[in-house]
Coordinates of C-alpha atoms in Angstrom, one line a residue:
X1 CA 131.5 55.1 70.7
X2 CA 129.9 57.2 73.5
X3 CA 132.6 59.8 73.6
X4 CA 132.3 60.3 70.0
X5 CA 128.5 60.7 70.3
X6 CA 129.1 63.0 73.1
X7 CA 131.6 65.1 71.2
X8 CA 129.1 65.4 68.2
X9 CA 126.3 66.6 70.4
X10 CA 128.5 69.1 72.0
X11 CA 129.7 70.4 68.6
X12 CA 126.3 70.4 67.3
X13 CA 125.0 72.3 70.7
X14 CA 127.7 75.0 70.2
X15 CA 126.8 75.3 66.5
X16 CA 123.3 75.7 67.6
X17 CA 123.9 78.2 70.3
X18 CA 126.1 80.2 67.7
X19 CA 123.4 80.4 65.3
X20 CA 120.8 81.3 67.8
X21 CA 123.1 84.2 69.0
X22 CA 122.7 85.8 65.6
X23 CA 119.0 85.8 65.7
X24 CA 117.4 89.0 66.8
X25 CA 117.1 91.8 64.4
X26 CA 113.8 90.3 62.9
X27 CA 112.1 90.2 66.1
X28 CA 112.6 93.8 66.7
X29 CA 111.1 94.6 63.3
X30 CA 108.4 92.1 63.8
X31 CA 107.1 94.5 66.7
X32 CA 105.7 96.4 63.9
X33 CA 103.7 93.6 62.8
X34 CA 102.0 93.2 66.2
X35 CA 101.4 97.0 67.2
X36 CA 98.2 98.5 68.3
X37 CA 97.1 99.3 64.8
X38 CA 96.9 95.6 63.9
X39 CA 95.0 95.1 67.3
X40 CA 92.3 97.7 66.1
X41 CA 92.4 96.4 62.5
X42 CA 92.2 92.7 63.2
X43 CA 89.4 93.1 66.1
X44 CA 87.4 95.3 64.1
X45 CA 87.6 92.8 61.0
X46 CA 86.6 89.8 63.0
X47 CA 83.7 91.6 64.8
X48 CA 82.3 93.1 61.5
X49 CA 83.2 90.3 59.1
X50 CA 83.9 87.2 61.2
X51 CA 86.2 85.1 59.3
X52 CA 85.8 86.8 56.0
X53 CA 89.5 88.4 56.0
X54 CA 91.6 85.7 57.4
X55 CA 93.2 85.3 54.0
X56 CA 94.2 88.9 54.3
X57 CA 96.3 88.0 57.5
X58 CA 97.9 85.1 55.9
X59 CA 98.8 86.9 52.6
X60 CA 100.1 90.1 54.4
X61 CA 102.2 88.0 56.7
X62 CA 103.7 85.9 53.7
X63 CA 104.4 89.1 51.9
X64 CA 105.9 90.7 55.0
X65 CA 108.3 87.7 55.3
X66 CA 109.7 88.3 51.7
X67 CA 110.0 92.0 52.2
X68 CA 111.8 91.8 55.4
X69 CA 114.3 89.4 54.2
X70 CA 115.1 91.6 51.2
X71 CA 115.6 94.6 53.6
X72 CA 117.9 92.8 55.7
X73 CA 119.7 91.2 52.7
X74 CA 120.2 94.9 51.4
X75 CA 121.9 96.0 54.7
X76 CA 124.1 92.9 54.8
X77 CA 125.3 92.9 51.2
X78 CA 125.9 96.6 50.4
X79 CA 126.4 98.0 54.0
X80 CA 123.8 100.6 53.3
X81 CA 120.3 101.1 55.2
X82 CA 117.5 101.4 52.6
X83 CA 117.2 105.3 53.3
X84 CA 121.0 105.5 52.8
X85 CA 120.5 103.6 49.3
X86 CA 118.0 105.8 48.3
X87 CA 120.0 108.8 49.3
X88 CA 122.8 107.4 47.3
X89 CA 120.8 107.2 44.3
X90 CA 118.7 110.3 44.1
X91 CA 118.8 114.0 43.8
X92 CA 118.5 116.5 46.8
X93 CA 114.9 117.4 45.8
X94 CA 113.8 113.8 45.5
X95 CA 115.5 112.9 48.8
X96 CA 113.4 115.8 50.7
X97 CA 110.3 114.7 48.9
X98 CA 110.9 111.1 50.0
X99 CA 112.0 112.3 53.5
X100 CA 108.4 114.1 53.8
X101 CA 106.4 111.2 53.1
X102 CA 108.6 108.9 55.2
X103 CA 108.1 111.3 58.3
X104 CA 104.4 111.4 57.5
X105 CA 104.5 107.6 57.8
X106 CA 106.4 107.7 61.1
X107 CA 103.9 110.1 62.6
X108 CA 101.1 107.9 61.6
X109 CA 102.9 104.7 62.9
X110 CA 103.5 106.7 66.3
X111 CA 100.0 107.8 66.5
X112 CA 98.8 104.1 66.5
X113 CA 101.4 103.1 68.8
X114 CA 100.9 105.9 71.5
X115 CA 97.0 105.9 71.2
X116 CA 97.1 102.1 71.9
X117 CA 99.1 102.6 74.7
X118 CA 96.9 104.9 76.2
X119 CA 93.9 102.9 75.7
X120 CA 95.5 99.9 77.4
X121 CA 96.5 102.0 80.5
X122 CA 92.9 103.4 80.6
X123 CA 91.7 99.6 80.5
X124 CA 94.1 98.6 83.2
X125 CA 94.1 101.4 85.5
X126 CA 91.4 103.9 84.2
X127 CA 93.9 106.6 83.4
X128 CA 92.6 109.5 81.2
X129 CA 93.7 109.0 77.6
X130 CA 95.9 111.8 77.4
X131 CA 97.9 110.9 80.7
X132 CA 98.2 107.4 79.2
X133 CA 99.6 108.7 75.9
X134 CA 102.1 110.8 78.0
X135 CA 103.2 107.8 80.2
X136 CA 103.6 105.8 77.0
X137 CA 105.8 108.4 75.4
X138 CA 107.9 108.5 78.3
X139 CA 108.5 104.8 78.7
X140 CA 109.2 104.4 75.2
X141 CA 112.0 107.1 75.7
X142 CA 113.3 105.0 78.3
X143 CA 113.4 102.0 75.9
X144 CA 115.3 104.0 73.3
X145 CA 117.9 105.2 75.9
X146 CA 118.6 101.4 76.4
X147 CA 119.6 101.1 72.8
X148 CA 121.3 104.2 72.6
X149 CA 123.6 103.9 75.8
X150 CA 123.8 99.9 75.9
X151 CA 123.7 98.9 72.4
X152 CA 121.6 97.0 70.0
X153 CA 121.5 93.5 71.9
X154 CA 120.2 94.5 75.1
X155 CA 117.5 96.5 73.1
X156 CA 116.6 93.4 71.2
X157 CA 116.5 91.1 74.4
X158 CA 114.0 94.0 76.1
X159 CA 111.9 94.2 72.8
X160 CA 111.8 90.2 72.4
X161 CA 110.5 90.0 76.0
X162 CA 107.8 92.2 75.2
X163 CA 107.1 90.4 72.1
X164 CA 106.5 87.3 74.2
X165 CA 104.2 89.1 76.6
X166 CA 102.4 90.4 73.5
X167 CA 102.1 86.7 72.2
X168 CA 100.6 85.6 75.5
X169 CA 98.2 88.4 75.7
X170 CA 96.5 87.8 72.4
X171 CA 96.9 84.0 72.1
X172 CA 95.1 83.5 75.4
X173 CA 91.7 84.2 73.9
X174 CA 91.9 81.6 71.3
X175 CA 93.3 78.7 73.6
X176 CA 90.4 79.6 76.1
X177 CA 87.9 79.4 73.3
X178 CA 89.0 77.7 70.2
X179 CA 87.8 79.3 66.9
X180 CA 85.6 77.3 64.3
X181 CA 88.0 75.3 62.1
X182 CA 85.5 75.2 59.3
X183 CA 85.1 79.0 59.5
X184 CA 88.9 79.7 59.6
X185 CA 89.5 77.4 56.5
X186 CA 86.7 79.1 54.8
X187 CA 88.2 82.5 55.3
X188 CA 91.2 81.5 53.3
X189 CA 89.2 82.2 50.2
X190 CA 90.2 85.6 49.0
X191 CA 87.0 87.9 48.9
X192 CA 85.4 91.2 50.1
X193 CA 82.0 92.2 51.1
X194 CA 81.4 96.0 50.7
X195 CA 83.5 99.0 50.8
X196 CA 84.3 98.7 54.5
X197 CA 85.9 95.2 54.1
X198 CA 88.2 96.8 51.5
X199 CA 88.8 99.7 54.0
X200 CA 89.9 97.2 56.8
X201 CA 92.0 94.8 54.5
X202 CA 93.8 98.0 53.5
X203 CA 94.4 98.9 57.1
X204 CA 95.2 95.3 57.9
X205 CA 97.8 95.3 55.2
X206 CA 99.2 98.7 56.4
X207 CA 99.5 97.5 59.8
X208 CA 101.4 94.2 58.8
X209 CA 103.9 95.4 55.8
X210 CA 104.8 98.6 57.6
X211 CA 107.1 100.9 55.9
X212 CA 109.1 102.0 59.0
X213 CA 109.9 98.1 59.7
X214 CA 111.1 97.8 56.0
X215 CA 113.6 100.9 56.3
X216 CA 114.6 99.8 59.7
X217 CA 115.3 96.1 59.1
X218 CA 118.0 96.9 56.7
X219 CA 120.0 99.0 59.5
X220 CA 119.3 96.5 62.0
X221 CA 120.6 93.6 60.0
X222 CA 123.7 95.6 59.0
X223 CA 124.6 97.1 62.6
X224 CA 124.2 93.7 64.0
X225 CA 126.2 91.5 61.5
X226 CA 128.3 94.3 59.7
X227 CA 129.0 94.4 56.1
X228 CA 131.0 91.0 55.3
X229 CA 132.6 90.5 51.9
X230 CA 131.0 87.8 49.6
X231 CA 132.2 84.6 50.7
X232 CA 131.1 81.9 53.2
X233 CA 130.3 84.1 56.1
X234 CA 128.0 86.4 54.1
X235 CA 126.3 83.1 52.8
X236 CA 125.9 82.2 56.4
X237 CA 124.7 85.3 57.7
X238 CA 122.1 85.2 55.0
X239 CA 121.0 81.7 55.7
X240 CA 120.7 82.8 59.4
X241 CA 118.7 85.7 58.5
X242 CA 116.0 83.7 56.5
X243 CA 115.6 81.7 59.7
X244 CA 115.4 85.0 61.8
X245 CA 112.7 86.4 59.6
X246 CA 110.8 83.1 59.1
X247 CA 110.6 82.5 63.1
X248 CA 109.7 86.2 63.5
X249 CA 106.9 86.4 60.9
X250 CA 105.5 82.9 62.3
X251 CA 105.2 84.2 65.6
X252 CA 103.7 87.7 64.2
X253 CA 101.3 85.9 61.9
X254 CA 100.2 83.7 64.7
X255 CA 99.5 86.7 67.2
X256 CA 97.7 88.6 64.1
X257 CA 95.4 85.5 63.4
X258 CA 94.7 85.0 66.8
X259 CA 93.5 88.4 67.2
X260 CA 91.1 88.1 64.3
X261 CA 90.0 84.7 65.2
X262 CA 89.1 85.6 68.7
X263 CA 87.1 88.6 67.6
X264 CA 85.3 86.4 65.1
X265 CA 84.5 83.8 67.5
X266 CA 83.3 86.0 70.5
X267 CA 82.6 89.4 69.3
X268 CA 80.7 88.8 66.2
X269 CA 77.1 90.2 66.3
X270 CA 78.1 92.3 69.4
X271 CA 78.1 95.8 69.5
X272 CA 81.9 96.4 69.2
X273 CA 83.1 99.6 67.7
X274 CA 86.1 100.3 69.9
X275 CA 88.9 98.6 71.7
X276 CA 87.2 99.3 74.8
X277 CA 84.2 97.6 73.7
X278 CA 86.1 94.6 72.7
X279 CA 87.7 94.2 76.0
X280 CA 84.3 94.6 77.8
X281 CA 83.0 91.7 75.3
X282 CA 86.1 89.5 75.8
X283 CA 85.5 89.7 79.4
X284 CA 81.9 88.8 79.3
X285 CA 82.4 86.1 76.8
X286 CA 85.7 84.5 78.0
X287 CA 86.2 86.0 81.5
X288 CA 88.1 88.7 83.4
X289 CA 91.6 86.7 83.1
X290 CA 91.2 86.8 79.0
X291 CA 90.3 90.5 79.2
X292 CA 93.1 91.2 81.4
X293 CA 95.6 89.4 79.3
X294 CA 94.2 91.4 76.3
X295 CA 94.9 94.7 77.9
X296 CA 98.4 93.7 78.9
X297 CA 99.3 92.4 75.5
X298 CA 97.8 95.8 74.2
X299 CA 100.0 97.7 76.8
X300 CA 103.1 95.9 75.9
X301 CA 102.4 96.2 72.2
X302 CA 102.0 100.2 72.5
X303 CA 105.4 100.4 74.7
X304 CA 107.6 98.3 72.3
X305 CA 106.3 99.5 69.2
X306 CA 106.4 103.2 69.7
X307 CA 110.2 102.9 70.9
X308 CA 110.8 100.8 67.9
X309 CA 108.9 103.3 65.5
X310 CA 110.9 106.2 66.9
X311 CA 114.0 104.5 66.4
X312 CA 113.2 103.7 62.8
X313 CA 112.2 107.6 62.5
X314 CA 116.1 108.6 63.5
X315 CA 117.4 106.0 61.4
X316 CA 115.2 107.4 58.3
X317 CA 116.3 111.0 58.9
X318 CA 119.9 110.1 59.3
X319 CA 119.9 108.0 56.2
X320 CA 118.2 110.2 53.9
X321 CA 119.4 113.5 55.0
X322 CA 122.5 112.7 57.2
X323 CA 121.2 114.6 60.0
X324 CA 121.0 113.5 63.8
X325 CA 118.6 115.3 66.2
X326 CA 118.6 114.3 70.1
X327 CA 116.4 111.4 71.0
X328 CA 114.3 113.6 73.0
X329 CA 113.4 115.8 70.1
X330 CA 112.9 113.0 67.9
X331 CA 110.5 111.5 70.4
X332 CA 108.8 114.8 70.8
X333 CA 108.2 115.3 66.8
X334 CA 106.2 112.2 66.3
X335 CA 104.5 112.3 69.7
X336 CA 102.7 115.5 69.1
X337 CA 100.2 114.4 66.4
X338 CA 99.1 111.4 68.9
X339 CA 98.5 113.8 71.7
X340 CA 96.7 116.2 69.5
X341 CA 94.3 113.2 68.6
X342 CA 93.8 112.3 72.3
X343 CA 93.5 115.9 73.4
X344 CA 90.7 116.5 70.8
X345 CA 88.9 113.5 71.9
X346 CA 88.8 111.9 68.5
X347 CA 87.5 108.3 68.7
X348 CA 91.0 106.6 69.5
X349 CA 89.9 103.2 67.7
X350 CA 88.8 104.9 64.5
X351 CA 92.0 107.0 64.5
X352 CA 94.1 103.6 64.9
X353 CA 92.5 102.2 61.7
X354 CA 92.7 105.5 59.8
X355 CA 96.4 105.5 60.7
X356 CA 97.0 102.0 59.3
X357 CA 95.2 103.0 55.9
X358 CA 97.7 105.9 55.7
X359 CA 100.6 103.4 56.5
X360 CA 99.2 101.3 53.6
X361 CA 99.7 104.4 51.1
X362 CA 103.3 104.6 52.1
X363 CA 104.2 101.0 51.4
X364 CA 105.0 101.3 47.7
X365 CA 107.5 104.2 48.5
X366 CA 109.5 101.4 50.5
X367 CA 108.8 98.4 48.6
X368 CA 109.5 99.8 45.0
X369 CA 113.4 101.2 45.9
X370 CA 114.0 97.8 47.7
X371 CA 113.1 95.7 45.0
X372 CA 115.1 97.7 42.5
X373 CA 118.1 97.9 44.6
X374 CA 118.0 94.1 45.7
X375 CA 117.6 93.4 41.9
X376 CA 120.5 95.5 40.7
X377 CA 123.7 93.4 40.1
X378 CA 125.8 96.2 40.1
X379 CA 124.8 96.9 43.9
X380 CA 124.4 93.4 45.1
X381 CA 126.7 91.4 43.0
X382 CA 126.3 87.5 43.4
X383 CA 123.6 88.0 45.8
X384 CA 121.1 89.8 43.5
X385 CA 117.7 88.6 43.4
X386 CA 116.8 85.5 41.6
X387 CA 114.2 86.2 38.8
X388 CA 111.6 84.3 40.7
X389 CA 112.2 86.6 43.8
X390 CA 112.2 89.8 42.0
X391 CA 108.9 88.5 40.4
X392 CA 107.2 87.7 43.6
X393 CA 108.5 91.0 45.1
X394 CA 107.0 93.0 42.3
X395 CA 103.8 91.0 42.8
X396 CA 103.6 92.1 46.1
X397 CA 104.1 95.7 45.5
X398 CA 101.5 95.5 42.7
X399 CA 98.8 93.8 45.0
X400 CA 99.1 96.6 47.6
X401 CA 99.1 99.4 45.2
X402 CA 96.1 97.9 43.4
X403 CA 94.4 97.4 46.9
X404 CA 95.0 101.2 47.4
X405 CA 93.5 102.2 44.3
X406 CA 90.4 100.1 44.8
X407 CA 90.0 101.6 48.1
X408 CA 90.1 105.1 47.0
X409 CA 87.6 104.1 44.1
X410 CA 85.3 102.3 46.5
X411 CA 85.4 105.1 49.1
X412 CA 84.6 107.9 46.6
X413 CA 81.8 106.0 44.8
X414 CA 80.3 104.6 48.1
X415 CA 80.0 101.2 46.3

């Protein structure tokens, strides 16, 4: 009897290890959900409006989970990344226009990530922002070389390790000083409070449901798992992908929520206009250890997310235009706008928030084709979206689009 139990336990352990070894692509994509743009948007939201926008974090994370699974499914089932699928279904003129907006989104992404890394190095070591931006760009290039020369799995391990550091850095604040339970629950009721809360909500969604992560995940899943024929293997990989996405989104959502709750709990009512102000206020309220962990988390966020963003930019160009350029050139293309912002002396925190609004406007260009492709039976076969899934996906796209329309209207009218 004991032998049978031991054998069963061993088999179960082997199966668990085999399933665990398939996890990883979603955690690379999840870096996009805890980048410096998230830090700026979430800290600003908590400091200005307390617990008001908790519901935005929860809603954005749920939407992101659905979107990321559909992206991974597209890659597994069709063997195409989302940009490649767009290329196959569109004319040359449309491809070029689509690439132009995607490249703009990639630059906005890199702006947030490089500026965030520069701010973190300034907080930790007092480096000038321009020098910090250069260092962030160089280190991200080194991380990209890991992926280019050693393959996807070592890159996944490095990025997942940085994700763990990010989680520790930002969860520490709510552990040291737990937020109000009543305030948190009250923040789940969807509502706004003036134009600025809408701007921040759009920035938070733009920082969570990020276009480049949607494009990238389809390629990550395909490159990691291949393109299996319809059957038991594909079904198993799709089940594992659901777990991968679920775990990654739970971790990313917890980190984002922790940022907002920490700001609502410790920064509300204080003069907090920049990340540097938030860092100083956290140090005053929670002590130097919490402030140090916040800065380390921000640095890990900037380094990891900028390398993932540059990787996504290269994949988008290759998928849409069938053109590859050297990694160094790719790194420089998206680095230039961020360095220009730092050199011009523009408020980096405001630049971060504006970049997230730009990203929010790029989301429909990623979501609409994704929903169309994964709902196309001629393309997806038996793995076509269920009607309920398709309805939910279109609802996600509609919510984000309507929020952006409301943002434009409120900004113009000043309401």
